Coordinates of C-alpha atoms in Angstrom, one line a residue:
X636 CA -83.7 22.0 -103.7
X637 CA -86.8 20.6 -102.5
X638 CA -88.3 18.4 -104.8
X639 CA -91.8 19.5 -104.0
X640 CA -90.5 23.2 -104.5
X641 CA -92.5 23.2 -108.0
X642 CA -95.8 22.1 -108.8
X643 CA -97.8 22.6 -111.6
X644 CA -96.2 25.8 -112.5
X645 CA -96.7 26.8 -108.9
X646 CA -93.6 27.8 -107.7
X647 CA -91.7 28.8 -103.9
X648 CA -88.9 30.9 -103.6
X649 CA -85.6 28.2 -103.5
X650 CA -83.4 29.7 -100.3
X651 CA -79.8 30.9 -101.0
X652 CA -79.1 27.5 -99.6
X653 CA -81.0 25.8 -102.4
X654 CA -79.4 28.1 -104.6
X655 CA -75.7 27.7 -103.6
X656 CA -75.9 23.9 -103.8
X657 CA -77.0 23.3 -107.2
X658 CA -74.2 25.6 -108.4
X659 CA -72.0 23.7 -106.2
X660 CA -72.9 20.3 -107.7
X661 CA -71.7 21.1 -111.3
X662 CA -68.7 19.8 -112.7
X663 CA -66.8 23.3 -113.3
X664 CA -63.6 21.7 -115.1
X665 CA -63.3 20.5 -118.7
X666 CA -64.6 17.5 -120.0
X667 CA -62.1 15.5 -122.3
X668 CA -61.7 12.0 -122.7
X669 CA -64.3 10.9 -120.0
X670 CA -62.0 12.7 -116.9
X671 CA -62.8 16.3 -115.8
X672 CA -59.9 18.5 -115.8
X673 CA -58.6 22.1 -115.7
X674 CA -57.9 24.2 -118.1
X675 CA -53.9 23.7 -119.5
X676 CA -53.4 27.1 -118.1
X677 CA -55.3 26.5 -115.1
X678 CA -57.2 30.3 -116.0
X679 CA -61.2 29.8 -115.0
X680 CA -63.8 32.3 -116.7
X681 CA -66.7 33.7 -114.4
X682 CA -70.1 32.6 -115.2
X683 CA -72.9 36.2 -114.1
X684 CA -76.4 36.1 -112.4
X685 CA -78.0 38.6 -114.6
X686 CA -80.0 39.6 -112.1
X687 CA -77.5 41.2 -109.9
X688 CA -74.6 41.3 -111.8
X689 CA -72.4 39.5 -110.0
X690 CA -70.6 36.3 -110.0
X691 CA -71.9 32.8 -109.4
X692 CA -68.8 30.5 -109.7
X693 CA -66.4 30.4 -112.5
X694 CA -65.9 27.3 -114.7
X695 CA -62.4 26.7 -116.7
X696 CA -61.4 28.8 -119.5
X697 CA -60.0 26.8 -122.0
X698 CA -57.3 27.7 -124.2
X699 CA -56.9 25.8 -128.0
X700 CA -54.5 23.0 -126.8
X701 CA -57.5 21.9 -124.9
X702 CA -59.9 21.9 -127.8
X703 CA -57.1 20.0 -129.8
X704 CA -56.9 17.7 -126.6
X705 CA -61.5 17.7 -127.0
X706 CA -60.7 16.6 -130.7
X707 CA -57.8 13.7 -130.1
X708 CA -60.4 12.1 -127.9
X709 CA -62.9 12.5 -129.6
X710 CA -61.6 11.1 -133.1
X711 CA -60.4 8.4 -130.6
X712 CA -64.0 7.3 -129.6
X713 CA -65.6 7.7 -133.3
X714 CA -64.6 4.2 -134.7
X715 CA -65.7 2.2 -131.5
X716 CA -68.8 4.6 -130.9
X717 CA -69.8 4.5 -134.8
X718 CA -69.9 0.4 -134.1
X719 CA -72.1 0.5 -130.6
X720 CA -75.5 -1.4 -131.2
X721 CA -78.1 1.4 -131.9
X722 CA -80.2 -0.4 -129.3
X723 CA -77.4 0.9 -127.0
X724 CA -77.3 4.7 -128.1
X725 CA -81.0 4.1 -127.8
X726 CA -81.0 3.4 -124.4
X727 CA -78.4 5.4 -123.0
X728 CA -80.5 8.9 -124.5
X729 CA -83.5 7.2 -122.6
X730 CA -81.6 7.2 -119.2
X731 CA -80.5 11.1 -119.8
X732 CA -84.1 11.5 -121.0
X733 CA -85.6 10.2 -117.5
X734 CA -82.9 12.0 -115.4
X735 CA -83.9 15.6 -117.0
X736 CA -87.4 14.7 -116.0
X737 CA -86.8 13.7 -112.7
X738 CA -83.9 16.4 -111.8
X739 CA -85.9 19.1 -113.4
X740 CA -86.6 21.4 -110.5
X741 CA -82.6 21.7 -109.7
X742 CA -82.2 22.4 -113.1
X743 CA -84.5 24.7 -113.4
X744 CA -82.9 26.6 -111.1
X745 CA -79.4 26.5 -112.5
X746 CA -81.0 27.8 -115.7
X747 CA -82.2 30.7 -114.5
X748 CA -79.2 31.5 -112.0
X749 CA -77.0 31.6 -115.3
X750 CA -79.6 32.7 -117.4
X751 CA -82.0 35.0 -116.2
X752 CA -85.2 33.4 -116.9
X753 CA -88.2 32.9 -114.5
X754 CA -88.5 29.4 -113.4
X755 CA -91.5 28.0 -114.7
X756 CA -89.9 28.9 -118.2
X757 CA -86.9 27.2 -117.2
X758 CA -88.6 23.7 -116.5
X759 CA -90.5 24.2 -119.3
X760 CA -86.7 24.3 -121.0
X761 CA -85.8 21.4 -119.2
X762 CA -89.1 19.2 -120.3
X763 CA -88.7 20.4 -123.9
X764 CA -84.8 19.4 -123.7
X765 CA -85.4 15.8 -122.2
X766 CA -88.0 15.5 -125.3
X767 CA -85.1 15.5 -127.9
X768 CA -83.9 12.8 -125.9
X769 CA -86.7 11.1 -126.1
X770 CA -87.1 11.3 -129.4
X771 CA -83.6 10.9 -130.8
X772 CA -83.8 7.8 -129.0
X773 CA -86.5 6.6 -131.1
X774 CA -84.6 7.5 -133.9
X775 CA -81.6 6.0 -133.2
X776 CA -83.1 2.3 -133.8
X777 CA -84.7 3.6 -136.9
X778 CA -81.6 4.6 -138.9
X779 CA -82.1 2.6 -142.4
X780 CA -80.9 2.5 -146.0
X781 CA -82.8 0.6 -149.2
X782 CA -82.4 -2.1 -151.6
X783 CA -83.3 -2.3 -155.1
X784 CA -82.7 -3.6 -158.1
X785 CA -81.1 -1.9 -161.3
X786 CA -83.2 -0.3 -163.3
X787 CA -81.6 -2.6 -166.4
X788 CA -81.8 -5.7 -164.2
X789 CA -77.8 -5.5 -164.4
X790 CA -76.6 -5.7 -160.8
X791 CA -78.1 -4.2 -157.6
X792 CA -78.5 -0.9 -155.6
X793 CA -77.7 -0.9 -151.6
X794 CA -77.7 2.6 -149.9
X795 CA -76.7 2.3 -145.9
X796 CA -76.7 5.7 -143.7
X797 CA -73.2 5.8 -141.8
X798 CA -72.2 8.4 -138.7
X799 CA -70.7 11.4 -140.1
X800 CA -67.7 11.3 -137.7
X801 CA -66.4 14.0 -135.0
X802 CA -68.4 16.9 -134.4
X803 CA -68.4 20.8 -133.2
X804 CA -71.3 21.8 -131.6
X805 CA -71.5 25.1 -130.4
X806 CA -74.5 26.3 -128.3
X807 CA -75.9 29.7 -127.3
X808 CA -76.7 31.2 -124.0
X809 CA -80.6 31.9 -124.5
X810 CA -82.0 27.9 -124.3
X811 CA -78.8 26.3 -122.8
X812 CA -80.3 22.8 -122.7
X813 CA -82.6 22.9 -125.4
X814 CA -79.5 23.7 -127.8
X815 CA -77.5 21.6 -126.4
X816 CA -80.1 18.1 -126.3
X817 CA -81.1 19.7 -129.8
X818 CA -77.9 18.9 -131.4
X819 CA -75.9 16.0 -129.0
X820 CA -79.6 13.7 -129.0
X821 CA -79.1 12.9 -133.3
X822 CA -75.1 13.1 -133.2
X823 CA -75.3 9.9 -130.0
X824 CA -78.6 8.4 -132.3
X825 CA -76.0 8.4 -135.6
X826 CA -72.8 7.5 -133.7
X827 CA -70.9 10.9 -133.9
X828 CA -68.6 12.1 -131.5
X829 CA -68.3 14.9 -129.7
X830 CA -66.5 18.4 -129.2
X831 CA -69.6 20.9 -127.3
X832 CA -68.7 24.6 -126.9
X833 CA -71.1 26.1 -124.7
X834 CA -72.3 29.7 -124.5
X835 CA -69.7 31.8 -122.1
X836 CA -72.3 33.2 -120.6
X837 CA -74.2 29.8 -119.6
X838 CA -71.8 26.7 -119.2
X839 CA -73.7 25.4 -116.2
X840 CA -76.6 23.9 -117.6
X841 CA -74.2 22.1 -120.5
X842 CA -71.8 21.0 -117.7
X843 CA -74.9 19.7 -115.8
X844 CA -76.3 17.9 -118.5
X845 CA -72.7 16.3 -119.6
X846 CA -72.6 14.4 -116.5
X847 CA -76.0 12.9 -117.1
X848 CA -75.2 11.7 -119.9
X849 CA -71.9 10.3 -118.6
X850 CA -73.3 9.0 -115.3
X851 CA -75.8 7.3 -118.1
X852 CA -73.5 5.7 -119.5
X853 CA -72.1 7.4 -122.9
X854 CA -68.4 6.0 -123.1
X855 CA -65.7 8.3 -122.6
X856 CA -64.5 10.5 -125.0
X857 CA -67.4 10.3 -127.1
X858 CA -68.8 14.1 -125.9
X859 CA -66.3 16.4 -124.5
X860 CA -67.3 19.6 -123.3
X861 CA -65.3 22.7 -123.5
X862 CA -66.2 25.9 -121.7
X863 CA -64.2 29.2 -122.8
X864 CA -63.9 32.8 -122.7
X865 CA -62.8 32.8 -126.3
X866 CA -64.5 30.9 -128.8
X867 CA -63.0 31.6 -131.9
X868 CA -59.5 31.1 -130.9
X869 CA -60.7 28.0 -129.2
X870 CA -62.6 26.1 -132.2
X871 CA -60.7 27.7 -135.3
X872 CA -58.1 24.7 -134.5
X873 CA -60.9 22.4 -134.6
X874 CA -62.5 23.9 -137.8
X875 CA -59.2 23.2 -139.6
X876 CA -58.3 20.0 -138.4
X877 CA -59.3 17.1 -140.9
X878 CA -60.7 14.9 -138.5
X879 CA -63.2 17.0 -137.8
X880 CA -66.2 16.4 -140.3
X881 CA -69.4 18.4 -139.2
X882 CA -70.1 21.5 -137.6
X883 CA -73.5 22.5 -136.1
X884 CA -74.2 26.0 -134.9
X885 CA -77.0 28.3 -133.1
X886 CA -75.9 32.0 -132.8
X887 CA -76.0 34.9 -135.1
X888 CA -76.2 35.6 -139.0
X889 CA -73.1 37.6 -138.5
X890 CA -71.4 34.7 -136.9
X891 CA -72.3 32.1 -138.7
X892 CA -71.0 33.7 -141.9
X893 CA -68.0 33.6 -140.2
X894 CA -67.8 30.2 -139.4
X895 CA -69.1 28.8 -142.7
X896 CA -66.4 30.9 -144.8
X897 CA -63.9 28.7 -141.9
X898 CA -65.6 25.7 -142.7
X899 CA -64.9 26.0 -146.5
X900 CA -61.5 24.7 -146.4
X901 CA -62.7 21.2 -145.1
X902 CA -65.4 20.8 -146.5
X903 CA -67.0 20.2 -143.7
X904 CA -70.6 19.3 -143.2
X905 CA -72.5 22.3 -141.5
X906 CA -76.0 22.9 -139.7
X907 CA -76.5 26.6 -139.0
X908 CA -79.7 27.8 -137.2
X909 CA -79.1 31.7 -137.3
X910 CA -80.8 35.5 -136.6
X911 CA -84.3 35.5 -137.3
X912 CA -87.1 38.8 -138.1
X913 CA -90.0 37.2 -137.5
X914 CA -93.0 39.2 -138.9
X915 CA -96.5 38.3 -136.8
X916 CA -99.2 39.4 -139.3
X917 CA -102.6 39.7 -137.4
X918 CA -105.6 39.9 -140.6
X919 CA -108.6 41.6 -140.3
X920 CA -110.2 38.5 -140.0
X921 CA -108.7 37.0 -137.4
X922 CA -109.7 36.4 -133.8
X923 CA -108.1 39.1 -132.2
X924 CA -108.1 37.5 -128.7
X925 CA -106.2 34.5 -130.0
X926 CA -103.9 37.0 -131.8
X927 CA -103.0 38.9 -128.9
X928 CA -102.4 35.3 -126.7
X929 CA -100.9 34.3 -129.2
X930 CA -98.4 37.7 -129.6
X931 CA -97.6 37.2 -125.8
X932 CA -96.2 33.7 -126.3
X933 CA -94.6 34.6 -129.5
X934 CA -92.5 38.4 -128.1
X935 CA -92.1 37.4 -124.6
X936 CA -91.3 33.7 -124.4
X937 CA -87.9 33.2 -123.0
X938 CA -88.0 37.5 -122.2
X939 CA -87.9 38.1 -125.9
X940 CA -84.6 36.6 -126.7
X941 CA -85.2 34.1 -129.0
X942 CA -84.1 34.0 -132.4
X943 CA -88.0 32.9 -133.6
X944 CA -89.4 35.8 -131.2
X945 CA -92.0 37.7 -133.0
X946 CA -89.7 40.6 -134.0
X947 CA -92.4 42.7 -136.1
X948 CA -95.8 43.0 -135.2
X949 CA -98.0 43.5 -139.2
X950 CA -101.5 44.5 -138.1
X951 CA -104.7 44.7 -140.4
X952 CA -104.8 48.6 -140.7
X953 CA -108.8 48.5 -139.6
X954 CA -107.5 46.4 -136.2
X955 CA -104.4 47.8 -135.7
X956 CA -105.2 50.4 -133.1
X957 CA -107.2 48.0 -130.8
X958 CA -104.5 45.5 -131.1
X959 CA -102.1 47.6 -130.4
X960 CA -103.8 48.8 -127.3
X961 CA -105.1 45.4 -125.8
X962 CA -101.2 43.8 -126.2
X963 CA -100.4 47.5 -124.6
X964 CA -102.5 46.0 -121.7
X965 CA -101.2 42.7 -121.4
X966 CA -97.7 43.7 -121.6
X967 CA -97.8 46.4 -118.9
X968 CA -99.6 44.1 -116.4
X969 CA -96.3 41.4 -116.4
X970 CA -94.5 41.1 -113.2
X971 CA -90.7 41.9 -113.7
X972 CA -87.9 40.8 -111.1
X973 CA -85.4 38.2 -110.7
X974 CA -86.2 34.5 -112.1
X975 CA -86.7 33.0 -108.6
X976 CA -88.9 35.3 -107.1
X977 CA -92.9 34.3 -106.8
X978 CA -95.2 35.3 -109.8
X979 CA -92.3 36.7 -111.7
X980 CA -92.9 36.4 -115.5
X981 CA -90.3 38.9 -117.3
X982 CA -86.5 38.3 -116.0
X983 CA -83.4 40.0 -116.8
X984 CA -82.0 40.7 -120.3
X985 CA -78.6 38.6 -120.5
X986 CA -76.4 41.2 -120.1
X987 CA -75.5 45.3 -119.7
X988 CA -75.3 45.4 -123.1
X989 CA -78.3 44.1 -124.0
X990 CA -80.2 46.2 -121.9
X991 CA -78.7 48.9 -123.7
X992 CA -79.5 47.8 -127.0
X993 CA -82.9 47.4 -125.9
X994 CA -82.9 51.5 -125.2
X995 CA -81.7 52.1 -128.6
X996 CA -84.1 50.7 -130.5
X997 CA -86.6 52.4 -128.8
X998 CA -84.8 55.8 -128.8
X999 CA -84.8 55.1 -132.6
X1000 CA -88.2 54.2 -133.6
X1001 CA -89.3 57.3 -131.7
X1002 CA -87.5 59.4 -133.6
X1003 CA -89.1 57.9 -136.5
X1004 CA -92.7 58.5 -135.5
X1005 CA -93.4 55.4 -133.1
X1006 CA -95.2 55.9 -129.9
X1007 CA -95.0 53.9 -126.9
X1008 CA -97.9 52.5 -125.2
X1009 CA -96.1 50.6 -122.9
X1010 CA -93.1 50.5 -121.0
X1011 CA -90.4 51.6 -123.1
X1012 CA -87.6 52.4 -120.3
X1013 CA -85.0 50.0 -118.5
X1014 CA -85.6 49.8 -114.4
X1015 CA -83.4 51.0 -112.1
X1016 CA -81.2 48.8 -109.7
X1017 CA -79.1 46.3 -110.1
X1018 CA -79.7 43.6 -112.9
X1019 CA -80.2 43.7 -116.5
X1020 CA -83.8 44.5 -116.7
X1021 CA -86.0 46.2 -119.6
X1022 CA -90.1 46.8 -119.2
X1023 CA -92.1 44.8 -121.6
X1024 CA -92.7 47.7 -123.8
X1025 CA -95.0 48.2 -127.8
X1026 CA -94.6 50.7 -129.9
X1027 CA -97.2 51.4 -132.3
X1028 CA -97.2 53.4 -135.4
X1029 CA -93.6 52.1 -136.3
X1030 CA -91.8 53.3 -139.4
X1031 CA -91.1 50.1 -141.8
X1032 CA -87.2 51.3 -142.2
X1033 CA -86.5 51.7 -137.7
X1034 CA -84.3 49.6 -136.8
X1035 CA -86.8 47.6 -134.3
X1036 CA -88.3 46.4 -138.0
X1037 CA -84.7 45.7 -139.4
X1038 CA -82.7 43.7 -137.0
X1039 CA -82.9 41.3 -134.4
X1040 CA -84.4 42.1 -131.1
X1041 CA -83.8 39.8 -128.6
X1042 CA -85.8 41.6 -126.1
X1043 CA -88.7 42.3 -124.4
X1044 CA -89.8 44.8 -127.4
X1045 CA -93.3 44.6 -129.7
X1046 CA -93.4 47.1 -132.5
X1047 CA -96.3 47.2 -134.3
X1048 CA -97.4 48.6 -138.4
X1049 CA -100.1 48.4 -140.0
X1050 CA -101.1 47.1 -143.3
X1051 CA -103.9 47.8 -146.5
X1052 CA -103.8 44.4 -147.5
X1053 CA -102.3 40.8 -148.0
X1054 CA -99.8 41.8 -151.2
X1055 CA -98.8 45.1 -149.0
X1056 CA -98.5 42.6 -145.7
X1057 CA -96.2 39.8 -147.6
X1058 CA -94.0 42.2 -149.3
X1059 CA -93.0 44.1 -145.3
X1060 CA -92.8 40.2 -144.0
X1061 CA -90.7 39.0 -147.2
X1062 CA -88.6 42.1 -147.0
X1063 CA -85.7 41.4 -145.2
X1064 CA -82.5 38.9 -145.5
X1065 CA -84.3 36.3 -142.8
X1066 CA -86.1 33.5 -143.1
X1067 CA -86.6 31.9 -140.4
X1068 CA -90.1 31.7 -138.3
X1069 CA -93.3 33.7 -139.1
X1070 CA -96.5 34.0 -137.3
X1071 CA -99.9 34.2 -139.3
X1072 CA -103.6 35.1 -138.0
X1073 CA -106.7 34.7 -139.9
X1074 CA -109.7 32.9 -139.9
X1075 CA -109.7 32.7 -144.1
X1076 CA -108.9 29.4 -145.3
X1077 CA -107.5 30.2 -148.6
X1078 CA -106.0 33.1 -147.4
X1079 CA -104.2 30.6 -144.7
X1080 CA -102.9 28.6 -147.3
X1081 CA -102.0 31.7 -149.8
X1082 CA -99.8 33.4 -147.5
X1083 CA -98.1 30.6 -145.8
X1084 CA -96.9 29.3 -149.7
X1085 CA -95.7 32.7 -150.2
X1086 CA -93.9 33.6 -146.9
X1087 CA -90.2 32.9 -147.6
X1088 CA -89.5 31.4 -144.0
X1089 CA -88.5 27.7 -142.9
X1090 CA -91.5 27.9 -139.8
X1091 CA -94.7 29.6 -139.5
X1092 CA -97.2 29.0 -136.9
X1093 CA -100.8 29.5 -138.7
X1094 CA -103.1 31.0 -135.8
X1095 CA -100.6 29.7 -132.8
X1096 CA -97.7 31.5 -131.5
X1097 CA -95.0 28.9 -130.9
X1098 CA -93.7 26.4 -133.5
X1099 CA -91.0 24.8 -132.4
X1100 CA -91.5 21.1 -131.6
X1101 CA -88.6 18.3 -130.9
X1102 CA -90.9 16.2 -133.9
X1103 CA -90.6 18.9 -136.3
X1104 CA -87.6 20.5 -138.7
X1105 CA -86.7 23.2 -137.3
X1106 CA -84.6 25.8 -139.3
X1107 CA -84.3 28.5 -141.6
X1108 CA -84.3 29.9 -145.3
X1109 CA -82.1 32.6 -146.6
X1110 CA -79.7 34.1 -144.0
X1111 CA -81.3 32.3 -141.3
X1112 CA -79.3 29.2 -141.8
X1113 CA -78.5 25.8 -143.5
X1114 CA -80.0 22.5 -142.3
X1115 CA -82.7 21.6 -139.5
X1116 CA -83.1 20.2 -136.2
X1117 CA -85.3 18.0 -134.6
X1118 CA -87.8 15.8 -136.3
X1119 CA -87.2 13.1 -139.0
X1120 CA -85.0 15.5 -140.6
X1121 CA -82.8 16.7 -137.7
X1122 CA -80.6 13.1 -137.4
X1123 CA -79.9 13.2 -141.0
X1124 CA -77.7 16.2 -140.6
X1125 CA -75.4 13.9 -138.9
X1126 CA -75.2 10.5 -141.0
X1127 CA -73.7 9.8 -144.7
X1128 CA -75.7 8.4 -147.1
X1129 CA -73.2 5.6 -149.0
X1130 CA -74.2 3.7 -152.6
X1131 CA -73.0 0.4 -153.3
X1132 CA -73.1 -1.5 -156.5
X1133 CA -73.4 -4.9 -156.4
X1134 CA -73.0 -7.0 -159.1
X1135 CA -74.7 -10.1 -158.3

């Protein structure tokens, strides 16, 4: 693809030429032990453009021998890997770092061949994968422990950080770089290992990015990538093996349960960033132009599907109706249509299914009352598209208000005041991102204390950051990423007592 192609969020239409070469230059075989190779059964799973349905390329499907194989190499690589200068692990997340930058247009356009996504969003992905990079590679020279002396003056106190050892890390198809930088930039900072299980739906952008790092110069057998149609038959070998030590995972509540209750047996360290419900509570206070921009960013970054989307929309009951109305506006006048098409803003929904789920909701809430402003229909042709649709008037207990959405939906409700507004937001077995607009002060500080989620963005609609902690309370997971916080999850903290 033309390098000049995109500029400044200005972007051309890439040529099917463009298009069919950077699906040609990825790696489509596993990655074990530093050499690409089939799967042991030589099977390959096809990888979808959402946009039409149809096949791009397929990739190799692995079967459990070849996770088992992911693991031997990787529990191969820890001890050498654990002892590599952190100067070294430093530098070699730099190199990825500038190559992300540098390659991000033909990324870009992998991402949203396999994803769905308009382009400009998927260099944004691509910038905001490179920074965990970046900043993990900060980190990785700043790994330190203490000294002290015993409180009686008897001996002394050393603590030293050490890596946790070999790793699963299994990524989800909605930010398939982001997740994957997100958890391989601290596990190369700390000295982990490596077993990656992308998304079946998105391998390409993982597969791209393992080359980086291996053209970078990570050592072999230190990340192995593993793509497969089958991902619990593939990792439950891997989840029971003791050599394995931590587990990190983005994907569903449901899921995650599942994975945790497997992760019992061992022990095993886990990091679990899960479903969110993300209430977006709009005061009567508030500027309502900065709430609606703000709403925009919040529903329809990455289409909707997002686990800290804005998934219900709490609005000041004397506010409610113009809010509803202007974000009525806003979200009928997006451009929908494949990712690589000029001026595009709203892609495709991952798959048929989703779609689907997307009319169900809807059919629901309006049996409950809700009324839609906007939207609220999928298009015809081929592709997986839904409008950008808001429902107003929704009934607290419709299942828009009580599960995920991962779509291009706003419903909206509307509030007497700040108790009735925190009980709807706190209502729910979620915890992880919430949205808050006022321009009161103490009312900023009040409701934020008493939201039980792990993020809220206070008067901005977008909180994650690669310098923040990002994760979740209650159902919504165990652990965070990114930030000062996020390399922890991969190092042991060891006491010795000297006597000296």
């Amino acid at each position: 693809m033309n390098r000049s192609a995109i500029e400044q969020g200005r972007f051309l239409s890439p040529s099917t030429e463009d298009e069919r070469a950077v699906v040609e230059a990825v790696e489509k075989e596993l990655l074990i032990a530093g050499r690409w190779r089939p799967a042991t059964d030589g099977h390959q799973l096809p990888v979808h453009d959402p946009s039409t349905g149809e096949v791009l390329c397929h990739v190799a499907d692995a079967v459990p021998a070849d996770a088992v194989a992911a693991l031997d190499a990787a529990a191969a690589a820890q001890l050498g890997w654990a002892k590599c200068p952190p100067r070294e692990r430093s530098d070699i997340l730099r190199r990825a770092f500038e190559q992300l930058i540098a390659r991000a247009d033909e990324l870009a356009l992998l991402m949203t061949l396999e994803m769905g996504k308009p382009l400009a969003e998927s260099k944004a992905e691509i910038v905001y994968a490179a920074e965990f990079l970046r900043w993990f590679s900060e980190e990785a020279v700043r790994i330190d422990g203490r000294y002290a002396v015993a409180p009686n003056g008897q001996g002394r106190l050393m603590v030293m950080k050490q890596p946790v050892g070999p790793c699963l890390l299994i990524t989800p198809w909605n930010f398939p770089m982001a997740m994957g930088t997100r958890k391989i930039g601290p596990a190369i900072a700390a000295g982990c290992t490596m077993v990656v299980k992308p998304a079946r739906e998105t391998p390409l952008s993982m597969l791209a990015l393992a080359k980086i790092l291996s053209d970078g110069g990570l050592p072999d057998g230190v990340l192995n990538v593993i793509t497969s149609s089958t991902a619990g038959e593939v990792t439950a070998p891997l989840i029971a093996d003791p050599r394995l030590r931590k587990m990190s995972f983005t994907g569903s509540t449901e899921v995650g349960r599942t994975l945790i209750a497997q992760s019992a047996h061992q022990v095993l360290r886990v990091s679990m960033e899960l479903g969110g419900n993300a209430p977006f509570i709009v005061f009567d206070d508030a500027d309502l132009d900065a709430a609606v921009e703000g709403a925009m960013i919040a529903k329809m970054r990455n289409i909707g599907e997002a686990c800290t989307a804005a998934n219900r929309f709490l609005v000041a009951e004397s506010i409610a109706a113009d809010f509803a109305e202007r974000l009525a506006v806003r979200m009928r006048a997006l451009k929908v249509g494949r990712g690589t098409e000029p001026g595009v803003q709203v892609g495709p929904l991952i798959t048929a299914k989703a779609r689907d789920s997307m009319r169900a909701f809807v059919d629901d809430a309006g049996q409950r009352g809700g009324r839609v402003l906007a939207g609220g229909d999928a298009l015809d042709g081929g592709g997986y598209y839904y409008q950008p649709t808001v429902i107003a008037d929704v009934d607290p207990g419709a299942r828009v208000f009580r599960e995920e959405i991962f779509g291009p939906i706003a419903p909206i409700a509307s509030f007497s005041s700040e108790q009735e507004a925190l009980a709807i937001a706190n209502s729910t077995e979620y915890g992880l991102a919430a949205y808050v607009y006022t321009s009161d002060m103490r009312r900023c500080f009040r409701v934020v204390e008493a939201l039980e989620f792990g993020m809220v963005g206070l008067n901005q609609g977008i909180v994650s950051n690669p310098a923040a902690p990002f994760g979740g309370m209650k159902q919504s997971g165990v652990g965070r990423e990114g930030g000062r916080e996020g390399i922890e999850e991969y190092l042991e903290t060891k006491y010795v007592a000297a006597n000296v």
